[in-house]
Amino acid sequence: MKQLPFYSKVLIFLVLANCMALFHSCRKETRVIIPDTYVDFTLSLNDPLFIDLNSVGNSVVVNSSYFGSSSSGYKDHGIIIYRASQTEFYAFDRTCTWEEALDEAVDLDLPSDLSAECPNCGSTYILPSYGYPDNDGPALYPLKSYQTEFDGTNIWVYNRVK
């Protein structure tokens, strides 16, 4: 087997190093449409206000009248809690991502609705699809999501603000 000359090894190393640097620097930036907001509350599935969450596919809207400002989301629009499975819940801020400056909250008409719609721009966000908008409206980004933990009875919704 013939060995490569030293300058060939250096050239190969430099080409590979440049490729790695190029690919590493081309990461997509995450665009923050809705700013981080402090969220921290726990709701019980035994509470009559949240009885709809006992069925998979249902959702409820939580706002500051339930748990104060820690449950109100961005600009006090409220938070949608959606039950995706027996053990998984999603929490979304109700603020439309089309134009944050419009200060518009999406609507959830029925607990069994699988989508939420912005009354201003007409964007529809599909809750089982992690709050991503459908292709019919102008919104390009999903609803802001918050973290959830479920212990069998209580749902903890929170956001670790940086």
Short mmCIF file of C-alpha atoms in Angstrom, two decimals:
data_model
loop_
_atom_site.label_atom_id
_atom_site.label_comp_id
_atom_site.label_asym_id
_atom_site.label_seq_id
_atom_site.Cartn_x
_atom_site.Cartn_y
_atom_site.Cartn_z
CA MET A 1 0.00 0.00 0.00
CA LYS A 2 1.38 3.34 -1.05
CA GLN A 3 1.51 6.05 1.64
CA LEU A 4 0.34 9.59 0.86
CA PRO A 5 2.90 12.39 1.03
CA PHE A 6 2.77 14.69 4.06
CA TYR A 7 1.33 17.68 2.13
CA SER A 8 -1.59 15.48 0.90
CA LYS A 9 -2.47 14.51 4.46
CA VAL A 10 -2.42 18.16 5.52
CA LEU A 11 -4.55 19.14 2.52
CA ILE A 12 -7.12 16.43 3.30
CA PHE A 13 -7.21 17.54 6.94
CA LEU A 14 -7.76 21.21 5.98
CA VAL A 15 -10.54 20.34 3.52
CA LEU A 16 -12.32 18.20 6.13
CA ALA A 17 -11.89 20.86 8.83
CA ASN A 18 -13.36 23.53 6.55
CA CYS A 19 -16.31 21.29 5.66
CA MET A 20 -17.01 20.61 9.33
CA ALA A 21 -16.85 24.33 10.14
CA LEU A 22 -19.14 25.16 7.24
CA PHE A 23 -21.78 22.60 8.22
CA HIS A 24 -21.59 23.55 11.88
CA SER A 25 -22.10 27.25 11.12
CA CYS A 26 -25.15 26.62 8.89
CA ARG A 27 -27.49 25.71 11.75
CA LYS A 28 -30.92 27.26 11.55
CA GLU A 29 -31.63 29.88 14.14
CA THR A 30 -34.76 29.37 16.18
CA ARG A 31 -36.93 32.41 15.73
CA VAL A 32 -38.72 33.47 18.88
CA ILE A 33 -42.11 34.79 17.84
CA ILE A 34 -43.77 34.90 21.26
CA PRO A 35 -41.39 35.99 24.05
CA ASP A 36 -40.83 33.77 27.08
CA THR A 37 -43.35 34.26 29.87
CA TYR A 38 -43.32 32.86 33.38
CA VAL A 39 -45.78 29.96 33.62
CA ASP A 40 -46.08 27.66 36.64
CA PHE A 41 -49.32 26.04 37.80
CA THR A 42 -50.83 22.65 38.54
CA LEU A 43 -54.38 21.62 37.73
CA SER A 44 -56.24 18.53 38.87
CA LEU A 45 -58.28 16.28 36.61
CA ASN A 46 -60.66 15.89 39.57
CA ASP A 47 -61.52 19.61 39.42
CA PRO A 48 -64.94 20.04 37.73
CA LEU A 49 -63.54 22.97 35.73
CA PHE A 50 -61.15 20.60 33.97
CA ILE A 51 -63.34 17.50 33.66
CA ASP A 52 -63.10 17.70 29.84
CA LEU A 53 -59.43 16.71 30.11
CA ASN A 54 -60.45 13.24 31.30
CA SER A 55 -61.01 12.31 27.62
CA VAL A 56 -58.19 11.98 25.11
CA GLY A 57 -58.51 14.59 22.36
CA ASN A 58 -60.20 17.20 24.52
CA SER A 59 -58.80 20.53 25.63
CA VAL A 60 -59.51 23.41 27.99
CA VAL A 61 -58.47 27.05 28.23
CA VAL A 62 -56.78 28.15 31.44
CA ASN A 63 -56.39 31.83 32.24
CA SER A 64 -55.50 34.09 35.14
CA SER A 65 -58.91 33.69 36.76
CA TYR A 66 -57.94 30.12 37.68
CA PHE A 67 -54.38 30.37 39.00
CA GLY A 68 -53.37 34.03 38.72
CA SER A 69 -50.75 35.49 36.43
CA SER A 70 -48.66 32.30 36.41
CA SER A 71 -51.40 30.66 34.28
CA SER A 72 -52.21 33.54 31.98
CA GLY A 73 -49.53 33.10 29.30
CA TYR A 74 -48.22 35.90 27.13
CA LYS A 75 -50.16 39.18 27.48
CA ASP A 76 -52.77 37.39 29.62
CA HIS A 77 -54.21 35.51 26.62
CA GLY A 78 -54.42 32.22 28.48
CA ILE A 79 -53.12 28.73 27.84
CA ILE A 80 -54.71 25.80 26.01
CA ILE A 81 -54.19 22.40 27.65
CA TYR A 82 -54.73 19.52 25.19
CA ARG A 83 -54.82 15.83 26.13
CA ALA A 84 -52.89 13.96 23.44
CA SER A 85 -52.97 10.48 25.04
CA GLN A 86 -53.64 8.79 28.39
CA THR A 87 -50.34 10.09 29.75
CA GLU A 88 -49.40 13.05 27.52
CA PHE A 89 -50.64 16.63 27.62
CA TYR A 90 -49.64 19.62 25.49
CA ALA A 91 -49.82 23.22 26.70
CA PHE A 92 -49.94 26.10 24.21
CA ASP A 93 -50.01 29.85 24.63
CA ARG A 94 -53.13 31.28 22.98
CA THR A 95 -51.23 34.13 21.30
CA CYS A 96 -51.41 33.96 17.50
CA THR A 97 -47.94 33.66 15.95
CA TRP A 98 -48.82 35.43 12.72
CA GLU A 99 -48.28 38.92 14.06
CA GLU A 100 -47.40 39.19 17.74
CA ALA A 101 -47.98 42.96 17.62
CA LEU A 102 -51.66 42.37 16.76
CA ASP A 103 -52.09 41.06 20.31
CA GLU A 104 -54.65 38.45 19.25
CA ALA A 105 -55.59 35.25 21.09
CA VAL A 106 -56.70 32.11 19.26
CA ASP A 107 -60.16 30.69 20.01
CA LEU A 108 -61.08 27.19 21.04
CA ASP A 109 -64.81 26.76 20.43
CA LEU A 110 -65.44 23.29 21.89
CA PRO A 111 -63.43 21.08 24.26
CA SER A 112 -63.39 18.41 21.54
CA ASP A 113 -61.94 20.77 18.92
CA LEU A 114 -58.61 19.59 17.56
CA SER A 115 -57.70 23.06 16.41
CA ALA A 116 -57.68 26.67 17.56
CA GLU A 117 -58.34 29.58 15.22
CA CYS A 118 -57.24 33.21 15.21
CA PRO A 119 -60.29 35.46 14.73
CA ASN A 120 -58.14 38.19 13.19
CA CYS A 121 -55.98 36.51 10.54
CA GLY A 122 -57.87 33.20 10.17
CA SER A 123 -54.86 30.98 10.94
CA THR A 124 -55.83 27.57 12.27
CA TYR A 125 -53.45 25.74 14.61
CA ILE A 126 -53.73 21.96 14.83
CA LEU A 127 -53.36 20.88 18.47
CA PRO A 128 -52.42 17.19 17.91
CA SER A 129 -49.68 18.40 15.52
CA TYR A 130 -47.91 20.27 18.32
CA GLY A 131 -49.79 23.48 17.57
CA TYR A 132 -48.48 23.91 14.03
CA PRO A 133 -50.65 25.99 11.70
CA ASP A 134 -52.39 24.42 8.71
CA ASN A 135 -51.56 25.67 5.22
CA ASP A 136 -54.72 27.77 4.78
CA GLY A 137 -53.78 30.73 7.00
CA PRO A 138 -50.88 33.17 6.98
CA ALA A 139 -49.18 31.88 10.17
CA LEU A 140 -45.90 30.02 9.63
CA TYR A 141 -44.92 29.17 13.21
CA PRO A 142 -46.58 26.93 15.80
CA LEU A 143 -48.20 28.19 18.96
CA LYS A 144 -45.70 28.70 21.77
CA SER A 145 -45.62 25.55 23.85
CA TYR A 146 -44.99 25.05 27.54
CA GLN A 147 -43.70 21.98 29.32
CA THR A 148 -46.07 19.59 31.05
CA GLU A 149 -45.72 16.76 33.53
CA PHE A 150 -48.53 14.37 34.51
CA ASP A 151 -48.62 12.23 37.65
CA GLY A 152 -51.89 10.42 36.97
CA THR A 153 -54.14 13.06 38.55
CA ASN A 154 -52.40 16.43 38.33
CA ILE A 155 -50.92 18.25 35.36
CA TRP A 156 -48.01 20.58 36.05
CA VAL A 157 -47.57 23.25 33.37
CA TYR A 158 -44.42 25.33 33.47
CA ASN A 159 -41.88 27.31 31.50
CA ARG A 160 -38.29 27.73 32.47
CA VAL A 161 -37.74 31.37 31.54
CA LYS A 162 -34.11 32.02 30.60
#
